[in-house]
mmCIF file of C-alpha atoms and ligand atoms in Angstrom:
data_model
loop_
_atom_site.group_PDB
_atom_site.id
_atom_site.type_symbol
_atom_site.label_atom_id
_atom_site.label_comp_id
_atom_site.label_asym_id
_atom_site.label_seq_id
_atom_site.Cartn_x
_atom_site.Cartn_y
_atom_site.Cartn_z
ATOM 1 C CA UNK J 1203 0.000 0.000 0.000
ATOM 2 C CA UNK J 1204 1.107 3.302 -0.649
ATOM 3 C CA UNK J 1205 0.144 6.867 0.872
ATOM 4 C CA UNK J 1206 1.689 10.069 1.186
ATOM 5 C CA UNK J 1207 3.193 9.539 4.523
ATOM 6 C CA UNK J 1208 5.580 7.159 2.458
ATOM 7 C CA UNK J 1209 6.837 9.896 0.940
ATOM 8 C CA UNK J 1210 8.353 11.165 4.056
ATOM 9 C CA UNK J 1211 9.802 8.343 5.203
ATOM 10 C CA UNK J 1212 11.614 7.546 1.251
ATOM 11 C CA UNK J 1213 12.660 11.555 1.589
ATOM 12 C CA UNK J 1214 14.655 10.849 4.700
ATOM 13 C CA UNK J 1215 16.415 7.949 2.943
ATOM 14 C CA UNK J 1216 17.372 9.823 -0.075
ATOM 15 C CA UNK J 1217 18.362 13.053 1.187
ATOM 16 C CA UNK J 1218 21.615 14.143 -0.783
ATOM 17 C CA UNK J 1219 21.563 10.483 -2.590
ATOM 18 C CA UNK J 1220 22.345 10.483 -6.279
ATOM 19 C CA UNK J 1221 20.282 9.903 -9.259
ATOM 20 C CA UNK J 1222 21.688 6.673 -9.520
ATOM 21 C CA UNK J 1223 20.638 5.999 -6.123
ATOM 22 C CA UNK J 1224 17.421 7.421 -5.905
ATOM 23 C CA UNK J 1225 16.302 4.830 -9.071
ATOM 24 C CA UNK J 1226 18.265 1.771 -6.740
ATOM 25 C CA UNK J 1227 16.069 3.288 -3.926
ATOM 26 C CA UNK J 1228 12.722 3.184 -6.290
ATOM 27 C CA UNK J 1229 13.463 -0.435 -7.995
ATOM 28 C CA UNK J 1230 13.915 -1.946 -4.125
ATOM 29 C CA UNK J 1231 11.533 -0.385 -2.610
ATOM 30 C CA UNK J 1232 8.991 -1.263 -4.958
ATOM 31 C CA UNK J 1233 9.949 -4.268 -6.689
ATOM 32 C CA UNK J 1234 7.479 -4.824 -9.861
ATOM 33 C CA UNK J 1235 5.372 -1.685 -9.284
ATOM 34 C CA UNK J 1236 7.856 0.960 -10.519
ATOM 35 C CA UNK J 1237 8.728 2.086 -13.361
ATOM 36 C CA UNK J 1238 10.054 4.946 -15.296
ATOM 37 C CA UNK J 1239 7.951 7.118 -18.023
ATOM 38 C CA UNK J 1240 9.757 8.839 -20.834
ATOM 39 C CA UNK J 1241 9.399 11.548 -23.079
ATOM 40 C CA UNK J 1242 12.436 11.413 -24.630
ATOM 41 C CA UNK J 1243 13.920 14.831 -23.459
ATOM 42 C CA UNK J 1244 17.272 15.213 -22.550
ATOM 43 C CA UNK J 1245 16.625 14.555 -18.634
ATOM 44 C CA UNK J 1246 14.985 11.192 -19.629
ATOM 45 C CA UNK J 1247 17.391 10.100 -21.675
ATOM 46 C CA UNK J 1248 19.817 10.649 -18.765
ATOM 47 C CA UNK J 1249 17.808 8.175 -16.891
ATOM 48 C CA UNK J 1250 16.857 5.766 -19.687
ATOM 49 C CA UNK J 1251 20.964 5.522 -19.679
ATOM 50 C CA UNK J 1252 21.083 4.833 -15.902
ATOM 51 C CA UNK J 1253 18.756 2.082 -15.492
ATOM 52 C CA UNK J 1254 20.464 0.153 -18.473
ATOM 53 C CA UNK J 1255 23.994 0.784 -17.862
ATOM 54 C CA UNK J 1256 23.326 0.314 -14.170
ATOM 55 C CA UNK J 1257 21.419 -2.333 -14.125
ATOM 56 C CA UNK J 1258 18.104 -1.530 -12.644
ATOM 57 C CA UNK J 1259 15.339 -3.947 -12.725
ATOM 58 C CA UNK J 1260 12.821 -1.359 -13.837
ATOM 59 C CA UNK J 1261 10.553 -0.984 -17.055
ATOM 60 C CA UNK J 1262 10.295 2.027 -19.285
ATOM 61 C CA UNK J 1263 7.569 3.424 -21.173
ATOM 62 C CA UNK J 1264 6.078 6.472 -23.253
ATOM 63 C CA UNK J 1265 3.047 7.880 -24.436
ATOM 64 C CA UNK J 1266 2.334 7.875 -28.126
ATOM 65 C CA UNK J 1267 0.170 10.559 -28.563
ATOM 66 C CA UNK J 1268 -0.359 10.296 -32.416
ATOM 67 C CA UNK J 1269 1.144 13.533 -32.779
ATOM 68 C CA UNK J 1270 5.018 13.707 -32.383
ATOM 69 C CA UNK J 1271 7.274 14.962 -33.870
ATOM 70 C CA UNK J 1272 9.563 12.388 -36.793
ATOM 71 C CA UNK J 1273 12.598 13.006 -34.865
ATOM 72 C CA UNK J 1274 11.255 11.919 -31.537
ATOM 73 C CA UNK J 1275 10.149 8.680 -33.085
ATOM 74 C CA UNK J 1276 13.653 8.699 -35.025
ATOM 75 C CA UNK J 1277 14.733 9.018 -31.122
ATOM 76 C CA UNK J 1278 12.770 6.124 -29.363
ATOM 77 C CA UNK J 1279 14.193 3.986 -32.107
ATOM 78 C CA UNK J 1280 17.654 4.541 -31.806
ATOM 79 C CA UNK J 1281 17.458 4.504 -28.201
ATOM 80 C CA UNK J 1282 15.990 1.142 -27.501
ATOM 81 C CA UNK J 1283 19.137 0.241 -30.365
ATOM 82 C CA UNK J 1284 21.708 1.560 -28.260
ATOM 83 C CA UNK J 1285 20.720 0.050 -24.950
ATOM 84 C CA UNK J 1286 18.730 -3.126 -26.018
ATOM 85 C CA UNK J 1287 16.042 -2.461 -24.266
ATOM 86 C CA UNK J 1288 12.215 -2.026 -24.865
ATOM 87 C CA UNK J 1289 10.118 0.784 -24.490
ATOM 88 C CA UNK J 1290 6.338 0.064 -23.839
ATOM 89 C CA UNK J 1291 4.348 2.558 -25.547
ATOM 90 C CA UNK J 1292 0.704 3.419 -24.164
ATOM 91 C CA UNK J 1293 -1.353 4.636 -27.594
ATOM 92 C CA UNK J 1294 -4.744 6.389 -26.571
ATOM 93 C CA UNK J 1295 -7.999 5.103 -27.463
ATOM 94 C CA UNK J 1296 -8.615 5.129 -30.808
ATOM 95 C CA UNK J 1297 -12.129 5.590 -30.243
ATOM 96 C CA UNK J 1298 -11.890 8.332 -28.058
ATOM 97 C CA UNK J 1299 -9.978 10.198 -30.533
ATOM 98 C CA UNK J 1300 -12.011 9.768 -33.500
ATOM 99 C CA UNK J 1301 -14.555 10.707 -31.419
ATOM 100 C CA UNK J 1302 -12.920 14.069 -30.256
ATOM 101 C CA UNK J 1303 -11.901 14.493 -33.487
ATOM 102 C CA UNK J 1304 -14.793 14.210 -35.488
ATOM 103 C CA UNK J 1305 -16.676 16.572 -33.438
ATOM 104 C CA UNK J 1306 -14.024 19.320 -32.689
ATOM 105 C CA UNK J 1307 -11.691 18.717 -35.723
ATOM 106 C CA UNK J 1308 -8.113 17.622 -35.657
ATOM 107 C CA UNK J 1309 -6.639 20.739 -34.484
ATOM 108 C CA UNK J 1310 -9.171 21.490 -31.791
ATOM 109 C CA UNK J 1311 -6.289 22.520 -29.609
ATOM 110 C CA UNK J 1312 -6.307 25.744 -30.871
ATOM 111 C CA UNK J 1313 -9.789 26.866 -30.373
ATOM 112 C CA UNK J 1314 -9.106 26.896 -26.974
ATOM 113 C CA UNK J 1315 -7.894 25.832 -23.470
ATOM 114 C CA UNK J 1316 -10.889 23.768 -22.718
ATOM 115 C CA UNK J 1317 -10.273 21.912 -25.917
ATOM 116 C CA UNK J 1318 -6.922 21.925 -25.550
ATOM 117 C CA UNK J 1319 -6.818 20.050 -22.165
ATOM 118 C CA UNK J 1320 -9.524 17.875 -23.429
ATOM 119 C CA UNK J 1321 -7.385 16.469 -26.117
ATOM 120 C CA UNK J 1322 -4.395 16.413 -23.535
ATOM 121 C CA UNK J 1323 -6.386 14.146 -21.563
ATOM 122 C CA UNK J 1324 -7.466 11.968 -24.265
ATOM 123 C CA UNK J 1325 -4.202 11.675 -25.535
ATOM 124 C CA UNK J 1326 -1.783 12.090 -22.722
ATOM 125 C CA UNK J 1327 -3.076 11.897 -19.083
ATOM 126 C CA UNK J 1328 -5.847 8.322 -19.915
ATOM 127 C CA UNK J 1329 -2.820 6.504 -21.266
ATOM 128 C CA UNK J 1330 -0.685 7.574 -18.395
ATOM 129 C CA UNK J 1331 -3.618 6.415 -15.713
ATOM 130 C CA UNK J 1332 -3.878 3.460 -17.624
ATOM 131 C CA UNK J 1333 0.288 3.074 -17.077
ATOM 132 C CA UNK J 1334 -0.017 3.466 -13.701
ATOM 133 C CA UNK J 1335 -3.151 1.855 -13.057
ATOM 134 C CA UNK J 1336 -0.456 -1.342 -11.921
ATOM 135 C CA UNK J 1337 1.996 0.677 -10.190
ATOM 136 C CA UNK J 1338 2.534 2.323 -6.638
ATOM 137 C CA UNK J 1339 4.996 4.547 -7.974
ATOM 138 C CA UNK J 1340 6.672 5.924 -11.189
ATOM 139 C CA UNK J 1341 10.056 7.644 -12.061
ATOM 140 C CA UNK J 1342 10.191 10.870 -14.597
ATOM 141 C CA UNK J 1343 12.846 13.107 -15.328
ATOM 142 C CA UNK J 1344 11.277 16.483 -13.789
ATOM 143 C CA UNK J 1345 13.651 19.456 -12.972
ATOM 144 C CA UNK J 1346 13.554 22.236 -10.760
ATOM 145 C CA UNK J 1347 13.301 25.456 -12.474
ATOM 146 C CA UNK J 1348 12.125 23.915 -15.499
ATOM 147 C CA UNK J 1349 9.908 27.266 -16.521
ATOM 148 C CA UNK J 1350 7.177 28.863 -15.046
ATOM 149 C CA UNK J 1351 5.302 25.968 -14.061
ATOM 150 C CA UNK J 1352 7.550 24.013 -12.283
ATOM 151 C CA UNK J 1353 10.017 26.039 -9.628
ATOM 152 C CA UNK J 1354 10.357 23.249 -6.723
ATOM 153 C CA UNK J 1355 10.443 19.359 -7.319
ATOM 154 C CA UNK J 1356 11.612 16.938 -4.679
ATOM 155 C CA UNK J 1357 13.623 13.831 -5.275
ATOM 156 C CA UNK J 1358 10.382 11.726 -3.885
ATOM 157 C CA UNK J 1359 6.353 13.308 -4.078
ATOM 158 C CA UNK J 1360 3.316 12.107 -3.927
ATOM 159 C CA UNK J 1361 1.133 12.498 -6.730
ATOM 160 C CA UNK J 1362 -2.518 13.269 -6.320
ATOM 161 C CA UNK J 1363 -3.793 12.725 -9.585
ATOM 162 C CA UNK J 1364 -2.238 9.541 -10.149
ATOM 163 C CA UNK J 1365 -2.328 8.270 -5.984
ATOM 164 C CA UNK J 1366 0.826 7.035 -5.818
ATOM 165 C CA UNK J 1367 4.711 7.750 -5.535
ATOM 166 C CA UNK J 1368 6.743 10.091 -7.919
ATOM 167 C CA UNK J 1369 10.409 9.911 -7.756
ATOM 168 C CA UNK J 1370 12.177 12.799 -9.315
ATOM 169 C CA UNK J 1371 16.058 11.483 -9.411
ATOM 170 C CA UNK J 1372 17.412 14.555 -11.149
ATOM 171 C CA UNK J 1373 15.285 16.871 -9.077
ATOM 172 C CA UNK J 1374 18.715 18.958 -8.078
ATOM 173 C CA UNK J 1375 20.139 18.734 -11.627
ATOM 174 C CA UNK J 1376 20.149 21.798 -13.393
ATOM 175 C CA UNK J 1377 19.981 22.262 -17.225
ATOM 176 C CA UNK J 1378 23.997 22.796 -17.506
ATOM 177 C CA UNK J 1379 24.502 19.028 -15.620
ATOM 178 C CA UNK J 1380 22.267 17.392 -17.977
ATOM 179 C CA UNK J 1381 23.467 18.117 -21.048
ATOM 180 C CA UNK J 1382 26.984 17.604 -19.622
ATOM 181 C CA UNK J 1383 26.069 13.999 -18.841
ATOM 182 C CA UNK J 1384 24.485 13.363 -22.018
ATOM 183 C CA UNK J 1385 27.770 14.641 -24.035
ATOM 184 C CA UNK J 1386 29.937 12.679 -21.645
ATOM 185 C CA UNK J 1387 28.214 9.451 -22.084
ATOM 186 C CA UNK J 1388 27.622 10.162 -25.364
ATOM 187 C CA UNK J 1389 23.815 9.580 -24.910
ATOM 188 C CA UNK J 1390 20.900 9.993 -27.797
ATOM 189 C CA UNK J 1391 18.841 13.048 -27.972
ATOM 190 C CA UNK J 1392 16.558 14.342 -29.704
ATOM 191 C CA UNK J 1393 18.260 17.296 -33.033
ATOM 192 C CA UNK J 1394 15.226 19.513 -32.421
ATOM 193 C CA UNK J 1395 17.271 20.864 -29.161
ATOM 194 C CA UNK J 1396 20.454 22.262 -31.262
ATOM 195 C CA UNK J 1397 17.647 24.284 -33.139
ATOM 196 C CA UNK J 1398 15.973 26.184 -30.432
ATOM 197 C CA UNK J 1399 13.485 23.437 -29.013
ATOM 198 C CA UNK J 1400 14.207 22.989 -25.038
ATOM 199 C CA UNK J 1401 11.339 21.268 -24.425
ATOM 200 C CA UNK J 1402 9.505 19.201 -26.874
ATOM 201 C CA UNK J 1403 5.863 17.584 -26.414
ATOM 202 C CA UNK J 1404 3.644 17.450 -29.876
ATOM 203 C CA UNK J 1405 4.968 18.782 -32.802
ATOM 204 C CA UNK J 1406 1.517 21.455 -33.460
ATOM 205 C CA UNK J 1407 1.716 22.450 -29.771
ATOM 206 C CA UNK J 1408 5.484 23.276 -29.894
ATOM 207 C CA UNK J 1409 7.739 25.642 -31.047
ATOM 208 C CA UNK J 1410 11.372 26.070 -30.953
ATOM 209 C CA UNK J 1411 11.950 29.848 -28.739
ATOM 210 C CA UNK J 1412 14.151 32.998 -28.649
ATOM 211 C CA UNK J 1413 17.447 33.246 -26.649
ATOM 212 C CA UNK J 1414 16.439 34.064 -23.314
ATOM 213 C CA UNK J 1415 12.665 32.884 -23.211
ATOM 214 C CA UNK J 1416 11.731 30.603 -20.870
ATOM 215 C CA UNK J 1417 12.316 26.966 -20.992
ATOM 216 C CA UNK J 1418 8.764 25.867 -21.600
ATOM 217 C CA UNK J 1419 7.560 29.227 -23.824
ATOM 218 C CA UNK J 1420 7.551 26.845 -26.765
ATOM 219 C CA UNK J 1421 5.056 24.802 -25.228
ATOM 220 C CA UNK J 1422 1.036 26.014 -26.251
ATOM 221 C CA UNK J 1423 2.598 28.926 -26.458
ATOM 222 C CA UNK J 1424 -0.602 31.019 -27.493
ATOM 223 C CA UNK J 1425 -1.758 30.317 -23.265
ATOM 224 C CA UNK J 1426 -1.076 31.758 -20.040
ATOM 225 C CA UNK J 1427 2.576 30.418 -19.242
ATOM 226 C CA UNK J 1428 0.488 29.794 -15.800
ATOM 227 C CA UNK J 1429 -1.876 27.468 -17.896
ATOM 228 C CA UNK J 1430 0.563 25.614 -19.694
ATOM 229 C CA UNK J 1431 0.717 21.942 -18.052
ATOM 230 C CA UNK J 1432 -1.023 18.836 -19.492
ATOM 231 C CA UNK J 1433 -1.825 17.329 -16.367
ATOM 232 C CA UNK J 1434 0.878 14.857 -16.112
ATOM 233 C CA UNK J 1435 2.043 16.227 -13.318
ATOM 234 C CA UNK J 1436 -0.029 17.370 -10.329
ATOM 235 C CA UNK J 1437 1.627 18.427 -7.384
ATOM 236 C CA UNK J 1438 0.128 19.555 -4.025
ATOM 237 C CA UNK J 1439 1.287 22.882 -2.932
ATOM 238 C CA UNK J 1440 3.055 23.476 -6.294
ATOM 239 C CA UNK J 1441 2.090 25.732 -9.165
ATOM 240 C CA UNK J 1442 1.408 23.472 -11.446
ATOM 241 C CA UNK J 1443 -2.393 22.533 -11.148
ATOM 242 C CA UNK J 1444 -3.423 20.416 -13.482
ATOM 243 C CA UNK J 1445 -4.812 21.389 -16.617
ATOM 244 C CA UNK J 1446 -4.881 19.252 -19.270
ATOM 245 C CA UNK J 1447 3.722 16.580 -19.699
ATOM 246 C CA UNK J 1448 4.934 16.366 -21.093
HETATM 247 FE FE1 SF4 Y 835 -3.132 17.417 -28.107
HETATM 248 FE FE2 SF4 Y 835 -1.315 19.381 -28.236
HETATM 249 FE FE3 SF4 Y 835 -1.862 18.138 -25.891
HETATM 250 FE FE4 SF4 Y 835 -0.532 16.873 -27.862
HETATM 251 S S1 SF4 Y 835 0.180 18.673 -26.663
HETATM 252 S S2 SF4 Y 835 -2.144 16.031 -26.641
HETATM 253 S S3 SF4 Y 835 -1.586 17.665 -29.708
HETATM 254 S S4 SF4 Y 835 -3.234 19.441 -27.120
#
C-alpha cells in the first residue's frame, strides 16, 4: 500500500543520494510496481541511460500521442538500439480520438484551453492512468526550475492525480549538468534541441523559442505560461495545477 506519509519516510532515505541511487532506492523499494515514463527529453534520456547501464530492474515506457514529432520517433528507435532495451508505448484510445476528433476537428487545440486540455487528456493523461493503473509509484525526469510551471520538485512526491509515488532522481540537476552527462556518455537526444526546441511535447503544440525565453515558452505557447501543463504532473502545494507533460 502506498500513501503520502511514504513519501516522508523515502525523503529521509534519499536526502543528498544520487540519481543513480534514488532509481536503486525506487526499484527496491517497490519491486514490480515501478517504473520509469519517458518523453524522450534530454533529462529522460539521462535516466533511460542509468537504469540500463546500471542495471536496474525497472521498465520504461512512453506515451504515443499520435502527434510527435519524426525526430522523436527517429529518437525512441535509436534509443531502444543503443541500450537493447524495450520501451512500452501506451497509444490512446482510438475511439476516443475519432470521437474528439470528429466533433471538434483535428486541431481542436487551438480553439481553446478547454479543448486543448480535453485532447491532452485523451491523448496524454488516460494513457498515463492506464500506465499506472499497476503501479505504486513511477520515475520521470522532472527538474527544478524547469519554466514557469515548475520552480520546486523533490527527489520523492506524492502524486494526487495519479495516488501514488513520484520519484524525481534529477530533481537537483540543473539544465547545464544534464546536457553535460548526455555529451559525456555520449547519450541519444533528440536534433530539435540544437535548433531552439528545449522542451519538446507534440509537434503542433510546440515551437522552438528565442534566446532568453523561458524553458517551456515553446510549449502552447498562445496560453497563459500559468496554464501551460497537461496534467501529467499534479503536485500539491506546487504551481502546477493540473490542466490538461509532457
Ligand atoms: Fe493534443 Fe497538443 Fe496536448 Fe498533444 S500537446 S495532446 S496535440 S493538445
Amino acid at each position: 500500500m502506498t500513501t503520502p506519509e511514504i513519501v516522508a519516510d523515502v525523503l529521509a532515505e534519499l536526502t543528498d543520494a544520487p540519481a543513480e541511487e534514488i532509481l536503486a532506492v525506487a526499484a527496491r523499494r517497490f519491486p514490480g510496481r515501478v517504473a520509469f515514463a519517458t518523453s524522450t527529453g534530454p533529462e529522460d534520456q539521462v535516466i533511460t541511460h542509468m537504469i540500463a547501464e546500471g542495471g536496474v530492474d525497472m521498465p520504461i515506457f512512453t506515451l504515443d500521442t499520435g502527434r510527435l514529432f519524426p525526430e522523436t520517433y527517429d529518437l525512441i528507435a535509436a534509443t531502444t538500439r543503443r541500450y537493447g532495451l524495450s520501451i512500452h508505448t501506451y497509444f490512446p484510445y482510438g475511439a476516443a480520438v475519432e470521437e474528439m476528433v470528429d466533433r471538434h476537428g483535428v486541431n481542436l487545440f487551438r480553439d481553446s484551453i478547454e479543448l486543448r486540455k480535453q485532447c491532452c487528456g485523451i491523448r496524454k493523461v488516460r494513457p498515463l492512468r492506464r500506465a499506472q493503473s499497476d503501479l505504486d509509484a513511477w520515475v520521470c525526469g522532472l527538474r527544478s526550475g524547469q519554466g514557469a510551471t515548475r520552480q520546486r520538485v523533490e527527489p520523492v512526491e506524492w502524486d494526487d492525480a495519479g495516488e501514488l509515488i513520484k520519484f524525481n532522481p534529477l530533481a537537483a540537476w540543473d539544465e547545464e549538468r544534464v546536457w553535460q552527462y548526455v555529451r559525456a556518455h555520449d547519450i541519444p537526444y533528440n536534433p530539435l534541441h540544437d535548433q531552439g526546441y528545449p522542451s519538446i511535447g507534440c509537434a503542433p503544440c510546440t515551437r522552438a523559442v528565442e534566446p532568453g525565453e523561458d524553458f517551456r515558452a515553446g510549449r502552447w505557447w498562445w496560453e497563459n505560461p500559468d496554464q501551460r501543463e497537461c496534467g501529467l504532473h499534479h503536485r500539491t502545494g506546487a504551481a502546477d495545477r493540473p490542466v490538461g507533460s509532457e
